[in-house]
Structure formats: C-alpha cells, structure tokens
CSV table of C-alpha atoms and ligand atoms in Angstrom, one decimal:
chain,number,residue,atom,x,y,z
A,231,UNK,CA,-12.3,-113.0,35.1
A,232,UNK,CA,-11.5,-115.5,32.2
A,233,UNK,CA,-12.3,-112.9,29.5
A,234,UNK,CA,-9.9,-110.3,31.7
A,235,UNK,CA,-7.4,-112.8,31.6
A,236,UNK,CA,-7.5,-113.7,27.8
A,237,UNK,CA,-7.5,-109.8,27.1
A,238,UNK,CA,-4.5,-109.6,29.4
A,239,UNK,CA,-2.7,-112.2,27.5
A,240,UNK,CA,-3.4,-110.9,24.3
A,241,UNK,CA,-2.3,-107.5,25.4
A,242,UNK,CA,1.2,-109.1,26.6
A,243,UNK,CA,1.5,-110.8,23.4
A,244,UNK,CA,1.0,-107.5,21.5
A,245,UNK,CA,3.6,-105.8,23.5
A,246,UNK,CA,5.9,-108.9,22.6
A,247,UNK,CA,5.4,-108.8,19.2
A,248,UNK,CA,5.4,-105.0,19.0
A,249,UNK,CA,8.9,-105.1,20.6
A,250,UNK,CA,10.0,-107.8,18.1
A,251,UNK,CA,8.3,-105.9,15.2
A,252,UNK,CA,10.2,-102.5,16.3
A,253,UNK,CA,13.6,-104.5,16.7
A,254,UNK,CA,13.1,-106.0,13.2
A,255,UNK,CA,12.3,-102.5,11.7
A,256,UNK,CA,15.6,-101.1,13.2
A,257,UNK,CA,17.6,-104.0,12.7
A,258,UNK,CA,17.2,-105.7,9.4
A,259,UNK,CA,20.9,-105.9,9.2
A,260,UNK,CA,23.3,-105.5,11.6
A,261,UNK,CA,21.5,-105.9,14.9
A,262,UNK,CA,22.5,-102.9,17.0
A,263,UNK,CA,23.3,-103.6,20.5
A,264,UNK,CA,20.9,-100.7,22.2
A,265,UNK,CA,18.0,-102.1,20.1
A,266,UNK,CA,18.3,-105.4,20.7
A,267,UNK,CA,18.9,-104.2,24.6
A,268,UNK,CA,15.4,-102.5,24.4
A,269,UNK,CA,14.0,-105.7,22.6
A,270,UNK,CA,15.3,-107.7,25.7
A,271,UNK,CA,13.9,-105.1,28.1
A,272,UNK,CA,10.5,-105.2,26.6
A,273,UNK,CA,10.1,-108.7,26.7
A,274,UNK,CA,11.4,-108.7,30.4
A,275,UNK,CA,8.9,-105.9,31.3
A,276,UNK,CA,6.0,-108.1,29.7
A,277,UNK,CA,7.2,-111.4,31.6
A,278,UNK,CA,7.3,-109.3,34.7
A,279,UNK,CA,3.7,-108.1,34.1
A,280,UNK,CA,2.5,-111.4,33.3
A,281,UNK,CA,4.0,-112.8,36.2
A,282,UNK,CA,2.8,-110.2,38.7
A,283,UNK,CA,-0.7,-111.3,37.7
A,284,UNK,CA,-0.1,-114.9,38.8
A,285,UNK,CA,-3.2,-115.9,41.3
A,286,UNK,CA,-0.5,-117.3,43.4
A,287,UNK,CA,0.9,-114.0,44.6
A,288,UNK,CA,-2.6,-112.6,45.7
A,289,UNK,CA,-1.9,-113.3,49.3
A,290,UNK,CA,1.7,-112.3,49.3
A,291,UNK,CA,3.5,-109.3,49.7
A,292,UNK,CA,7.0,-107.7,50.7
A,293,UNK,CA,8.4,-104.4,52.1
A,294,UNK,CA,11.4,-102.9,53.7
A,295,UNK,CA,12.1,-101.6,57.0
A,296,UNK,CA,15.3,-101.0,59.3
A,297,UNK,CA,17.5,-102.7,56.7
A,298,UNK,CA,15.4,-105.8,56.5
A,299,UNK,CA,13.1,-107.3,53.9
A,300,UNK,CA,9.9,-108.7,55.1
A,301,UNK,CA,8.3,-111.3,53.1
A,302,UNK,CA,4.7,-112.8,53.8
A,303,UNK,CA,4.2,-116.2,52.3
A,304,UNK,CA,0.6,-118.0,52.7
A,305,UNK,CA,-0.6,-121.1,51.2
A,306,UNK,CA,0.2,-124.4,49.8
A,307,UNK,CA,3.8,-125.2,49.5
A,308,UNK,CA,4.2,-124.5,45.8
A,309,UNK,CA,2.3,-121.2,45.9
A,310,UNK,CA,4.6,-120.3,49.0
A,311,UNK,CA,7.7,-121.0,46.7
A,312,UNK,CA,6.3,-119.2,44.0
A,313,UNK,CA,5.8,-116.0,46.1
A,314,UNK,CA,9.2,-116.5,47.6
A,315,UNK,CA,11.0,-116.7,44.3
A,316,UNK,CA,9.0,-113.8,42.7
A,317,UNK,CA,9.1,-111.6,45.8
A,318,UNK,CA,12.7,-112.2,46.3
A,319,UNK,CA,13.8,-112.5,42.7
A,320,UNK,CA,16.7,-110.2,42.6
A,321,UNK,CA,17.7,-110.9,46.1
A,322,UNK,CA,18.1,-114.5,45.3
A,323,UNK,CA,20.2,-114.0,41.9
A,324,UNK,CA,22.7,-111.9,44.1
A,325,UNK,CA,22.6,-114.1,47.0
A,326,UNK,CA,23.0,-117.1,45.0
A,327,UNK,CA,26.2,-115.6,43.3
A,328,UNK,CA,27.8,-114.8,46.6
A,329,UNK,CA,27.2,-118.1,48.2
A,330,UNK,CA,27.9,-120.2,45.2
A,331,UNK,CA,31.4,-118.1,44.6
A,332,UNK,CA,32.2,-119.0,48.5
A,333,UNK,CA,31.3,-122.7,48.1
A,334,UNK,CA,33.3,-123.2,44.9
A,335,UNK,CA,36.2,-120.9,46.3
A,336,UNK,CA,36.6,-122.8,49.5
A,337,UNK,CA,36.4,-126.3,48.7
A,338,UNK,CA,37.9,-126.2,45.3
A,339,UNK,CA,35.2,-128.0,43.8
A,340,UNK,CA,33.3,-126.7,40.6
A,341,UNK,CA,29.4,-125.7,40.9
A,342,UNK,CA,28.6,-129.0,38.8
A,343,UNK,CA,29.9,-131.1,42.0
A,344,UNK,CA,27.4,-129.4,44.0
A,345,UNK,CA,24.5,-129.6,41.7
A,346,UNK,CA,25.2,-133.4,41.5
A,347,UNK,CA,25.3,-133.8,45.3
A,348,UNK,CA,21.8,-131.9,45.5
A,349,UNK,CA,20.4,-134.0,42.7
A,350,UNK,CA,21.6,-137.4,43.7
A,351,UNK,CA,22.1,-137.1,47.3
A,352,UNK,CA,19.7,-134.6,49.0
A,353,UNK,CA,16.8,-134.3,46.8
A,354,UNK,CA,15.5,-138.1,46.9
A,355,UNK,CA,15.2,-137.6,50.7
A,356,UNK,CA,13.1,-134.1,50.7
A,357,UNK,CA,9.5,-134.3,51.9
A,358,UNK,CA,7.3,-134.0,49.2
A,359,UNK,CA,5.9,-130.6,50.5
A,360,UNK,CA,9.5,-129.2,50.6
A,361,UNK,CA,10.4,-130.6,47.0
A,362,UNK,CA,6.8,-128.5,45.8
A,363,UNK,CA,8.0,-125.4,47.7
A,364,UNK,CA,11.5,-125.6,46.2
A,365,UNK,CA,10.1,-126.1,42.9
A,366,UNK,CA,8.0,-123.2,43.3
A,367,UNK,CA,10.8,-121.0,43.9
A,368,UNK,CA,12.4,-121.7,40.8
A,369,UNK,CA,9.1,-121.2,38.9
A,370,UNK,CA,8.7,-117.8,40.8
A,371,UNK,CA,12.3,-116.7,40.4
A,372,UNK,CA,12.3,-117.7,36.4
A,373,UNK,CA,8.9,-115.7,36.2
A,374,UNK,CA,10.6,-112.8,37.9
A,375,UNK,CA,13.9,-112.5,36.5
A,376,UNK,CA,14.1,-114.8,33.6
A,377,UNK,CA,16.8,-116.7,35.7
A,378,UNK,CA,18.3,-119.8,34.3
A,379,UNK,CA,18.9,-121.4,37.9
A,380,UNK,CA,17.4,-124.7,38.1
A,381,UNK,CA,16.1,-127.3,40.8
A,382,UNK,CA,19.7,-128.5,41.5
A,383,UNK,CA,21.2,-125.1,41.6
A,384,UNK,CA,18.4,-123.9,44.3
A,385,UNK,CA,18.7,-127.3,46.3
A,386,UNK,CA,22.5,-127.0,46.6
A,387,UNK,CA,22.1,-123.4,47.4
A,388,UNK,CA,19.6,-124.2,50.2
A,389,UNK,CA,22.5,-126.6,51.5
A,390,UNK,CA,25.3,-124.0,51.5
A,391,UNK,CA,25.8,-124.4,55.4
A,392,UNK,CA,25.9,-128.2,54.9
A,393,UNK,CA,27.5,-129.2,51.7
A,394,UNK,CA,31.0,-127.4,51.7
A,395,UNK,CA,31.9,-127.7,55.4
A,396,UNK,CA,30.3,-131.2,56.4
A,397,UNK,CA,30.0,-133.0,53.0
A,398,UNK,CA,33.0,-132.2,51.5
A,399,UNK,CA,35.4,-132.8,54.2
A,400,UNK,CA,33.9,-136.3,54.9
A,401,UNK,CA,34.2,-137.0,51.1
A,402,UNK,CA,37.8,-135.8,51.1
A,403,UNK,CA,38.6,-138.1,54.1
A,404,UNK,CA,37.2,-141.0,51.8
A,405,UNK,CA,38.7,-139.9,48.4
A,406,UNK,CA,42.1,-138.5,49.7
A,407,UNK,CA,42.3,-135.9,46.4
A,408,UNK,CA,45.6,-134.2,46.0
A,409,UNK,CA,46.1,-130.9,47.9
A,410,UNK,CA,42.7,-131.0,49.3
A,411,UNK,CA,41.9,-127.9,51.1
A,412,UNK,CA,41.7,-127.9,54.9
A,413,UNK,CA,37.9,-127.3,55.8
A,414,UNK,CA,36.5,-127.2,58.7
A,415,UNK,CA,32.9,-127.0,60.0
A,416,UNK,CA,31.8,-123.3,60.6
A,417,UNK,CA,31.2,-121.9,64.4
A,418,UNK,CA,28.2,-119.7,63.9
A,419,UNK,CA,26.8,-117.5,66.5
A,420,UNK,CA,26.1,-116.2,70.2
A,421,UNK,CA,22.7,-116.7,71.7
A,422,UNK,CA,21.1,-117.6,74.8
A,423,UNK,CA,17.4,-118.7,76.0
A,424,UNK,CA,16.5,-118.0,79.8
A,425,UNK,CA,13.6,-118.5,82.1
A,426,UNK,CA,12.1,-118.5,85.5
A,427,UNK,CA,14.2,-116.6,88.1
A,428,UNK,CA,16.7,-115.8,85.5
A,429,UNK,CA,14.2,-113.4,83.7
A,430,UNK,CA,12.4,-110.2,84.8
A,431,UNK,CA,8.9,-111.5,84.2
A,432,UNK,CA,9.8,-114.9,84.9
A,433,UNK,CA,9.2,-116.2,81.4
A,434,UNK,CA,11.4,-117.2,78.7
A,435,UNK,CA,13.9,-114.6,76.8
A,436,UNK,CA,15.7,-115.7,73.9
A,437,UNK,CA,18.4,-114.0,72.1
A,438,UNK,CA,20.7,-114.6,69.2
A,439,UNK,CA,23.2,-112.9,66.9
A,440,UNK,CA,24.3,-114.5,63.5
A,441,UNK,CA,28.0,-115.0,63.0
A,442,UNK,CA,29.1,-115.7,59.4
A,443,UNK,CA,31.4,-114.0,56.8
A,444,UNK,CA,30.2,-110.6,55.9
A,445,UNK,CA,29.7,-111.4,52.5
A,446,UNK,CA,27.0,-113.5,53.1
A,447,UNK,CA,26.0,-111.9,56.3
A,448,UNK,CA,24.9,-108.6,54.7
A,449,UNK,CA,22.6,-110.5,52.6
A,450,UNK,CA,20.8,-112.3,55.4
A,451,UNK,CA,18.5,-109.6,55.8
A,452,UNK,CA,15.2,-111.5,55.3
A,453,UNK,CA,12.3,-111.8,57.6
A,454,UNK,CA,9.9,-114.6,56.6
A,455,UNK,CA,6.3,-114.7,57.8
A,456,UNK,CA,5.0,-117.8,57.0
A,457,UNK,CA,1.4,-118.8,56.9
A,458,UNK,CA,1.6,-122.5,55.6
A,459,UNK,CA,-1.6,-124.6,54.5
A,460,UNK,CA,-0.4,-127.1,56.9
A,461,UNK,CA,1.5,-127.0,60.3
A,462,UNK,CA,2.1,-123.8,62.4
A,463,UNK,CA,2.6,-120.1,61.4
A,464,UNK,CA,6.3,-119.3,61.4
A,465,UNK,CA,8.3,-115.9,61.9
A,466,UNK,CA,11.9,-116.1,61.4
A,467,UNK,CA,14.7,-114.6,60.0
A,468,UNK,CA,16.5,-115.9,56.9
A,469,UNK,CA,18.4,-116.0,53.6
A,470,UNK,CA,16.7,-114.9,50.2
A,471,UNK,CA,16.1,-118.4,48.3
A,472,UNK,CA,16.3,-120.6,51.4
A,473,UNK,CA,13.4,-122.3,53.1
A,474,UNK,CA,14.9,-122.6,56.7
A,475,UNK,CA,15.9,-119.7,58.8
A,476,UNK,CA,19.4,-121.2,58.6
A,477,UNK,CA,21.2,-119.0,61.1
A,478,UNK,CA,18.5,-120.0,63.1
A,479,UNK,CA,15.8,-117.8,64.7
A,480,UNK,CA,12.2,-118.5,64.7
A,481,UNK,CA,8.9,-118.7,66.8
A,482,UNK,CA,5.7,-120.7,65.6
A,483,UNK,CA,2.3,-120.0,66.5
A,484,UNK,CA,2.0,-122.8,68.8
A,485,UNK,CA,4.6,-121.5,71.3
A,486,UNK,CA,7.9,-123.1,70.2
A,487,UNK,CA,11.0,-120.6,70.2
A,488,UNK,CA,14.0,-121.9,68.3
A,489,UNK,CA,17.5,-120.8,68.0
A,490,UNK,CA,20.9,-122.3,67.7
A,491,UNK,CA,25.1,-122.1,67.8
A,492,UNK,CA,26.9,-124.5,65.7
A,493,UNK,CA,29.2,-127.0,67.0
A,494,UNK,CA,33.0,-126.0,66.6
A,495,UNK,CA,35.2,-128.6,64.8
A,496,UNK,CA,32.4,-131.1,64.2
A,497,UNK,CA,33.4,-133.8,62.0
A,498,UNK,CA,30.9,-136.2,60.3
A,499,UNK,CA,28.1,-136.6,57.5
A,500,UNK,CA,25.7,-139.4,56.7
A,501,UNK,CA,25.2,-139.4,52.9
A,502,UNK,CA,21.8,-141.3,53.4
A,503,UNK,CA,20.3,-138.9,55.8
A,504,UNK,CA,18.0,-136.1,55.1
A,505,UNK,CA,19.4,-132.7,54.7
A,506,UNK,CA,19.6,-130.4,57.8
A,507,UNK,CA,17.8,-127.3,56.2
A,508,UNK,CA,14.7,-129.7,55.5
A,509,UNK,CA,14.9,-130.8,59.1
A,510,UNK,CA,15.4,-127.5,60.5
A,511,UNK,CA,12.4,-126.0,58.8
A,512,UNK,CA,10.1,-129.0,59.2
A,513,UNK,CA,10.8,-128.9,62.9
A,514,UNK,CA,10.0,-125.0,63.1
A,515,UNK,CA,6.6,-125.8,61.1
A,516,UNK,CA,5.5,-128.7,62.9
A,517,UNK,CA,6.9,-129.2,66.4
A,518,UNK,CA,4.6,-127.9,69.2
A,519,UNK,CA,6.7,-129.1,72.1
A,520,UNK,CA,10.5,-129.8,72.8
A,521,UNK,CA,10.2,-133.4,72.5
A,522,UNK,CA,8.5,-133.0,69.1
A,523,UNK,CA,11.2,-130.5,67.9
A,524,UNK,CA,14.0,-133.3,69.0
A,525,UNK,CA,12.1,-135.9,67.5
A,526,UNK,CA,11.8,-134.1,64.1
A,527,UNK,CA,15.4,-133.2,64.1
A,528,UNK,CA,16.9,-136.6,64.8
A,529,UNK,CA,14.6,-138.3,62.2
A,530,UNK,CA,17.1,-138.9,59.2
A,531,UNK,CA,20.2,-136.8,61.0
A,532,UNK,CA,22.6,-136.5,58.3
A,533,UNK,CA,24.9,-134.6,60.6
A,534,UNK,CA,24.9,-131.6,58.5
A,535,UNK,CA,25.2,-128.2,60.1
A,536,UNK,CA,25.5,-129.8,63.5
A,537,UNK,CA,24.2,-127.6,66.2
A,538,UNK,CA,23.3,-127.0,69.7
A,539,UNK,CA,19.8,-126.2,69.5
A,540,UNK,CA,18.3,-123.7,72.3
A,541,UNK,CA,14.6,-124.2,72.6
A,542,UNK,CA,11.9,-122.7,74.6
A,543,UNK,CA,8.1,-123.6,75.0
A,544,UNK,CA,6.2,-120.5,76.0
A,545,UNK,CA,3.2,-122.7,76.9
A,546,UNK,CA,5.1,-124.4,79.9
A,547,UNK,CA,8.1,-121.8,80.4
A,548,UNK,CA,10.5,-124.8,79.8
A,549,UNK,CA,13.6,-124.3,77.8
A,550,UNK,CA,16.1,-126.7,76.6
A,551,UNK,CA,19.4,-127.4,74.7
A,552,UNK,CA,19.6,-130.1,72.3
A,553,UNK,CA,23.2,-130.9,71.4
A,554,UNK,CA,22.9,-132.6,67.8
A,555,UNK,CA,25.9,-134.6,67.1
A,556,UNK,CA,25.6,-137.4,64.4
A,557,UNK,CA,27.0,-140.3,66.7
A,558,UNK,CA,25.9,-138.9,69.9
A,559,UNK,CA,23.4,-136.1,71.0
A,560,UNK,CA,22.1,-134.8,74.4
A,561,UNK,CA,19.2,-132.9,75.8
A,562,UNK,CA,19.2,-130.8,78.7
A,563,UNK,CA,15.8,-129.4,79.8
A,564,UNK,CA,14.8,-126.9,82.7
A,565,UNK,CA,12.0,-124.6,83.8
A,566,UNK,CA,14.2,-122.6,86.0
A,567,UNK,CA,17.8,-121.6,84.3
A,568,UNK,CA,19.6,-120.0,81.4
A,569,UNK,CA,21.3,-122.0,78.4
A,570,UNK,CA,23.8,-120.2,76.4
A,571,UNK,CA,25.8,-121.1,73.3
A,572,UNK,CA,28.8,-119.8,71.5
A,573,UNK,CA,30.0,-122.6,69.4
A,574,UNK,CA,31.3,-125.1,71.9
A,575,UNK,CA,29.8,-128.7,72.6
A,576,UNK,CA,29.7,-129.6,76.5
A,577,UNK,CA,28.7,-133.5,76.2
A,578,UNK,CA,31.5,-135.5,76.8
A,579,UNK,CA,30.1,-138.2,74.7
A,580,UNK,CA,29.3,-135.6,71.7
A,581,UNK,CA,32.8,-134.0,72.2
A,582,UNK,CA,34.7,-137.4,72.3
A,583,UNK,CA,32.7,-138.7,69.0
A,584,UNK,CA,31.7,-135.8,67.0
A,585,UNK,CA,34.0,-132.9,67.8
A,586,UNK,CA,37.3,-134.8,68.9
A,587,UNK,CA,39.6,-132.0,67.8
A,588,UNK,CA,37.9,-129.3,70.0
A,589,UNK,CA,39.7,-128.2,73.1
A,590,UNK,CA,37.3,-127.1,75.9
A,591,UNK,CA,40.2,-125.9,77.9
A,592,UNK,CA,41.6,-123.5,75.6
A,593,UNK,CA,40.5,-120.0,77.4
A,594,UNK,CA,41.9,-118.1,74.3
A,595,UNK,CA,39.7,-119.4,71.5
A,596,UNK,CA,36.8,-117.6,70.3
A,597,UNK,CA,34.0,-120.3,71.6
A,598,UNK,CA,35.5,-120.6,74.9
A,599,UNK,CA,36.1,-116.8,75.6
A,600,UNK,CA,32.6,-116.2,74.6
A,601,UNK,CA,31.4,-118.8,76.8
A,602,UNK,CA,33.2,-117.4,79.8
A,603,UNK,CA,31.6,-113.9,78.9
A,604,UNK,CA,28.3,-115.4,78.7
A,605,UNK,CA,28.6,-116.8,82.1
A,606,UNK,CA,29.6,-113.6,83.6
A,607,UNK,CA,27.3,-111.5,81.9
A,608,UNK,CA,24.0,-113.7,82.5
A,609,UNK,CA,25.1,-114.4,86.4
A,610,UNK,CA,25.3,-110.9,86.8
A,611,UNK,CA,21.8,-110.2,84.9
A,612,UNK,CA,20.1,-112.9,87.0
A,613,UNK,CA,16.3,-111.9,87.4
A,614,UNK,CA,16.8,-108.9,85.2
A,615,UNK,CA,16.9,-110.6,81.8
A,616,UNK,CA,14.4,-108.9,79.4
A,617,UNK,CA,14.6,-107.9,75.6
A,618,UNK,CA,16.1,-104.6,76.2
A,619,UNK,CA,18.9,-106.2,78.2
A,620,UNK,CA,19.4,-108.8,75.5
A,621,UNK,CA,19.9,-106.2,73.0
A,622,UNK,CA,22.7,-104.8,74.9
A,623,UNK,CA,24.2,-108.4,75.2
A,624,UNK,CA,24.3,-109.2,71.8
A,625,UNK,CA,26.4,-106.0,71.3
A,626,UNK,CA,28.8,-106.6,74.2
A,627,UNK,CA,32.7,-106.2,73.2
A,628,UNK,CA,34.3,-107.6,76.4
A,629,UNK,CA,37.1,-109.9,75.7
A,630,UNK,CA,37.5,-112.3,78.7
A,631,UNK,CA,41.2,-113.5,77.4
A,632,UNK,CA,42.4,-110.2,77.6
A,633,UNK,CA,40.1,-108.9,80.3
A,634,UNK,CA,39.2,-105.8,78.4
A,635,UNK,CA,36.9,-103.9,76.0
A,636,UNK,CA,37.8,-104.5,72.3
A,637,UNK,CA,35.6,-105.8,69.5
A,638,UNK,CA,37.3,-109.0,68.0
A,639,UNK,CA,36.8,-112.7,67.4
A,640,UNK,CA,36.4,-113.2,71.3
A,641,UNK,CA,33.5,-111.2,71.9
A,642,UNK,CA,29.8,-112.0,71.9
A,643,UNK,CA,29.5,-109.2,68.9
A,644,UNK,CA,32.1,-110.8,66.8
A,645,UNK,CA,34.5,-108.5,64.8
A,646,UNK,CA,37.1,-110.9,63.3
A,647,UNK,CA,38.1,-108.2,60.6
A,648,UNK,CA,39.9,-106.5,63.5
A,649,UNK,CA,41.6,-109.7,64.9
A,650,UNK,CA,45.4,-110.4,64.0
A,651,UNK,CA,44.6,-114.0,65.2
A,652,UNK,CA,41.5,-114.9,63.3
A,653,UNK,CA,39.7,-118.0,64.3
A,654,UNK,CA,41.9,-120.9,63.7
A,655,UNK,CA,39.3,-123.7,64.6
A,656,UNK,CA,37.2,-122.6,61.7
A,657,UNK,CA,39.9,-121.8,59.4
A,658,UNK,CA,39.2,-117.8,59.5
A,659,UNK,CA,42.6,-116.2,58.7
A,660,UNK,CA,43.7,-113.1,60.6
A,661,UNK,CA,41.5,-110.0,59.7
A,662,UNK,CA,38.8,-112.4,58.3
A,663,UNK,CA,35.8,-110.5,57.3
A,664,UNK,CA,33.3,-112.3,59.3
A,665,UNK,CA,31.7,-111.9,62.7
A,666,UNK,CA,28.3,-110.9,64.0
A,667,UNK,CA,26.0,-109.7,61.1
A,668,UNK,CA,22.9,-109.3,62.6
A,669,UNK,CA,20.8,-110.0,65.7
A,670,UNK,CA,17.3,-110.9,67.0
A,671,UNK,CA,15.3,-111.3,70.1
A,672,UNK,CA,12.2,-112.0,71.7
A,673,UNK,CA,10.2,-113.3,74.7
A,674,UNK,CA,7.3,-115.4,75.7
A,675,UNK,CA,5.1,-112.4,75.7
A,676,UNK,CA,6.0,-111.3,72.4
A,677,UNK,CA,6.2,-114.7,70.9
A,678,UNK,CA,2.4,-115.1,71.9
A,679,UNK,CA,1.8,-112.3,69.5
A,680,UNK,CA,4.2,-113.5,67.2
A,681,UNK,CA,6.6,-110.4,67.4
A,682,UNK,CA,10.4,-110.1,67.5
A,683,UNK,CA,12.9,-107.4,67.3
A,684,UNK,CA,15.8,-107.4,64.8
A,685,UNK,CA,18.9,-105.2,64.0
A,686,UNK,CA,20.5,-105.7,60.6
A,687,UNK,CA,24.4,-105.4,60.9
A,688,UNK,CA,26.9,-105.7,63.8
A,689,UNK,CA,24.5,-105.9,67.0
A,690,UNK,CA,26.5,-103.2,68.8
A,691,UNK,CA,25.6,-100.7,65.9
A,692,UNK,CA,29.2,-100.5,64.3
A,693,UNK,CA,29.4,-100.4,60.3
A,694,UNK,CA,31.6,-102.7,58.0
A,695,UNK,CA,32.8,-101.0,55.2
A,696,UNK,CA,34.2,-103.1,52.1
A,697,UNK,CA,36.4,-100.6,50.1
A,698,UNK,CA,39.0,-99.7,52.9
A,699,UNK,CA,38.8,-103.2,54.1
A,700,UNK,CA,40.1,-104.6,50.7
A,701,UNK,CA,42.3,-102.0,50.2
A,702,UNK,CA,44.4,-103.3,53.3
A,703,UNK,CA,43.6,-106.9,52.8
A,704,UNK,CA,44.7,-108.0,49.3
A,705,UNK,CA,44.4,-111.8,50.3
A,706,UNK,CA,40.6,-111.3,50.2
A,707,UNK,CA,40.4,-109.8,46.7
A,708,UNK,CA,38.5,-112.8,45.4
A,709,UNK,CA,35.5,-111.6,47.7
A,710,UNK,CA,35.6,-107.9,45.6
A,711,UNK,CA,32.9,-108.8,43.4
A,712,UNK,CA,30.5,-109.9,46.4
A,713,UNK,CA,31.5,-108.1,49.5
A,714,UNK,CA,29.6,-105.1,50.2
A,715,UNK,CA,29.5,-102.5,53.0
A,716,UNK,CA,27.5,-103.9,56.0
A,717,UNK,CA,25.9,-100.8,57.8
A,718,UNK,CA,23.9,-101.4,61.2
A,719,UNK,CA,20.2,-100.4,61.2
A,720,UNK,CA,18.2,-99.9,64.1
A,721,UNK,CA,16.6,-102.5,66.5
A,722,UNK,CA,13.2,-103.0,64.6
A,723,UNK,CA,10.2,-104.8,65.7
A,724,UNK,CA,8.5,-107.3,63.3
A,725,UNK,CA,5.3,-109.4,63.6
A,726,UNK,CA,3.1,-111.8,61.9
A,727,UNK,CA,0.6,-110.3,59.2
A,728,UNK,CA,2.7,-107.1,59.5
A,729,UNK,CA,1.4,-104.8,56.4
A,730,UNK,CA,3.6,-102.4,54.9
A,731,UNK,CA,3.5,-98.4,56.5
B,26,ZN,ZN1,30.1,-105.0,67.8
C-alpha cells in the first residue's frame, strides 16, 4: 500500500512536471492562451486523480436516477464532509453561485457581510462534529474542483434559509439603514403527516412538496444517504453543499419521520442562538422520539427558518406538530389524526408573538387557501391515505379561493409564475418564478426499510421553461445566469445503501 501510494504520488508529480515542461517549451515567450489552458487542465486532471485516491472516499458513492443525484456518505464527520464536497463538487460550485446571487440581490448586502455573519455569529456555536463535517466539505470541494471557496463561504451558504430572511430583517430593524429592502421570511412548502384511522393501513403516511424559487429549487435534487459514525442512519433530500435537508424531508433508522412547512411572516432572530441548519441536522441524526426531536430543536433556538415541524414516530404510530416560534412554541401530538402544513401558524401565542402580521382569516392568501384545500382533500380521503394517494395530493391544482382548477399560488402544487397576484406575504411579485419544485412521500412500512419516493420538478409533472419565462418577464432578468429549465422527472424510489444500477 505504502509503496503503491508513493508510486502514485510520483506519477502525479511527473504528470504535473511534464505539463509544466510542455508549457515551458511552447511558451518561452508570449504565453499562448491555449497552451496555458492545457497546462491548467493537466494540473486539474492530476489533482482530481490524486483526490479520487483519497482513502476517505472509499466508502462513498454517487449515481443519478429520475433527475436526482443520490449520494452515500459514511464514516466520521470529517470523512463524510470530504465525500460530500468531492462527490458533489461541481454541483456545490453551481449551487453556491445561484444561492449567493439570490442572497446578495434580495438583501442588498455584499457577500462579505454574509461571510462575517457566518464567521462571527454562527461558527462559534456549531457543534464540533458539524464544524468537522463543514471543514471536510471545503477540503473535498477544493480537491475536486480547485475551488476558492473557504469555510466562511460554506457556513454562510449552509445558512441560506436563515441569514437573508431572518437575520437581515432583524438587523435592519436595529440599524435602520436608508432604503433597506422590504425583506420577508419565506413561506415554503405543502405537507402532511397522518396516522390511525386516517390512513389505509393505520400506520403513518408522510408527504411534502418543497416550495422555493425555481432558481434554487431546480438544484434541490440530492438524495443524501448518510451513515454517520455516531447517531442514526439518515435518508433525506437536500441541497448540494448543505448538511441539513433544509426543505425538509427525512427519516432516520430509529423510526423518526420528519418534515415541515415554514411559518409565514415570522419575525425574530437571536444572534446568540445556534444556527437552524445545525439543529435540524442534529435532530434528524440523534432524535429517536418526538420528545428528543423537540428538545434538540429548542436547544439554542435562534429563530432562524422558523417552521411547523411535522413529525412521526413509526415505532409508536404517533405523529406531532411542533410549531417552533422564537418567543413561543407549541407541540400537538396524536395517535389518530392528520396534521397538515402550508405555511400558517395556528397557536394564538405563536401568532401573536412571532408572526403578528399574518392574517389567518384572509381566505385568498396562499397559506390559507392551501390550508382549506388540505382540509377538504384529507377529510374526503380519510381511511384511504397511502403513498400513492399522497403523490396525487402533492400535485393538486384546486384553488379554494376561486373554486376552480388552476395551477397558481393557492394550489398545493404551487405555480406562482402563472399568478398575476404573486404572494405578497413573502414579497413574491406577480408571476414570481417560484412554487413547488419537487415532492417526496413515505410511510411507516417504507421508513422501516429506509425507503422514500421522490419526484423532481413540479409534483404534478408540469415543466417550467426558463427562456420563454425570461422573455415574458424582463423584471427577472437578473436571474438569467442562474435560472434554468425545471423539468419534472418520474416518481422514483430511493433506499438506504442503494447502489448504482
Ligand atoms: Zn402543479
């Protein structure tokens, strides 16, 4: 082994020196761009080959299916991070560019501002094992692509759901900068969890579609199969470079089933708290019960990315809703019922203290219209709910405000790009390119075998095409470098330990 690796290192060195000599010979004086390019490519290839032989990659793999990229990560935190950074290197670079452009555009703050927030405010409170995992991502990414991104970039990027829409509005309130943009916390996703007499087999069924802008959503195509050295095995969807599911949908090997929808018009941030992306990942990795999940999410709650967490424990058949405000929170639980979410808070105390601007009585808003549709759909499906039916529900296009079929901002499968109203509660302008970007579902039986089904793109199967959209909506031209087609894939099953076909 040792001699082998020395030989390998020598071979790589020769390759690099050979490339350099070639470049030197051809370019004694004026350097030609093409030879210089060849030189760079040679060194890049050598670097990639050297990195591919890193022992940390031995137990990891990736493959693509149904529009998703499946990644298996295994081992100690540093190794899992390295695998993540290496295997998803090109996707991380691409995702970082799209996400950071959105963060700086909406907040009118430069990227250095987010790096500083990550370094000074978030980093010191991140558990050591996740610091190691994040460090591993940076190392793996650099080894794969020669990336210039560093730790502060990756931490700020991991906090893309919480820094721009929670921290910055809170900071603007203190600092009162002139012409501060009107930032609003997002309202992402439609989801439910059902159990007992509501489902076909009496056990838990859980489903979720992710609502976000199409720019980010089209990149939210990773299935992470995580086998950590400590804690439970995880199967979740996610975003390249981010350690939490972040939209969120995941199951763990101790029976916990987790999803959420975001609280519309949430206000608040605690700079001394622990980043939400860290708490959410930790809870999915270490909680074996609804109580343990709640405890981890409350520990150091910073108010970032405040959600109504929909939980299931397949060991007991119990489901729960954790409405996690910053000043207030509420936990409901039942062994016979259904809990749905579409971005509305319902606890009077949470509404009053954490989302005071939200109007629960406006039947025409996206959260409330979808809430009404969930009630109709789930009530008429009582006793029949299974994964196949859940897939259909995630693609539902009934607008309860207009009482008609029309994919728009008020339907469970959101198509805000088709709405002349947009969603003012989230500051989504008319025809905003956002909505449901992918869906997932599972049940207790599948979760026991660590299986989920997932569909990339609109859960109804509809496609979004960037070119005609941008031509019709020049006000979104700033997104042009990042906004791509989002074509729907088939419903596809994934399971833990799955190998490429
Ligand atoms: Zn749809």
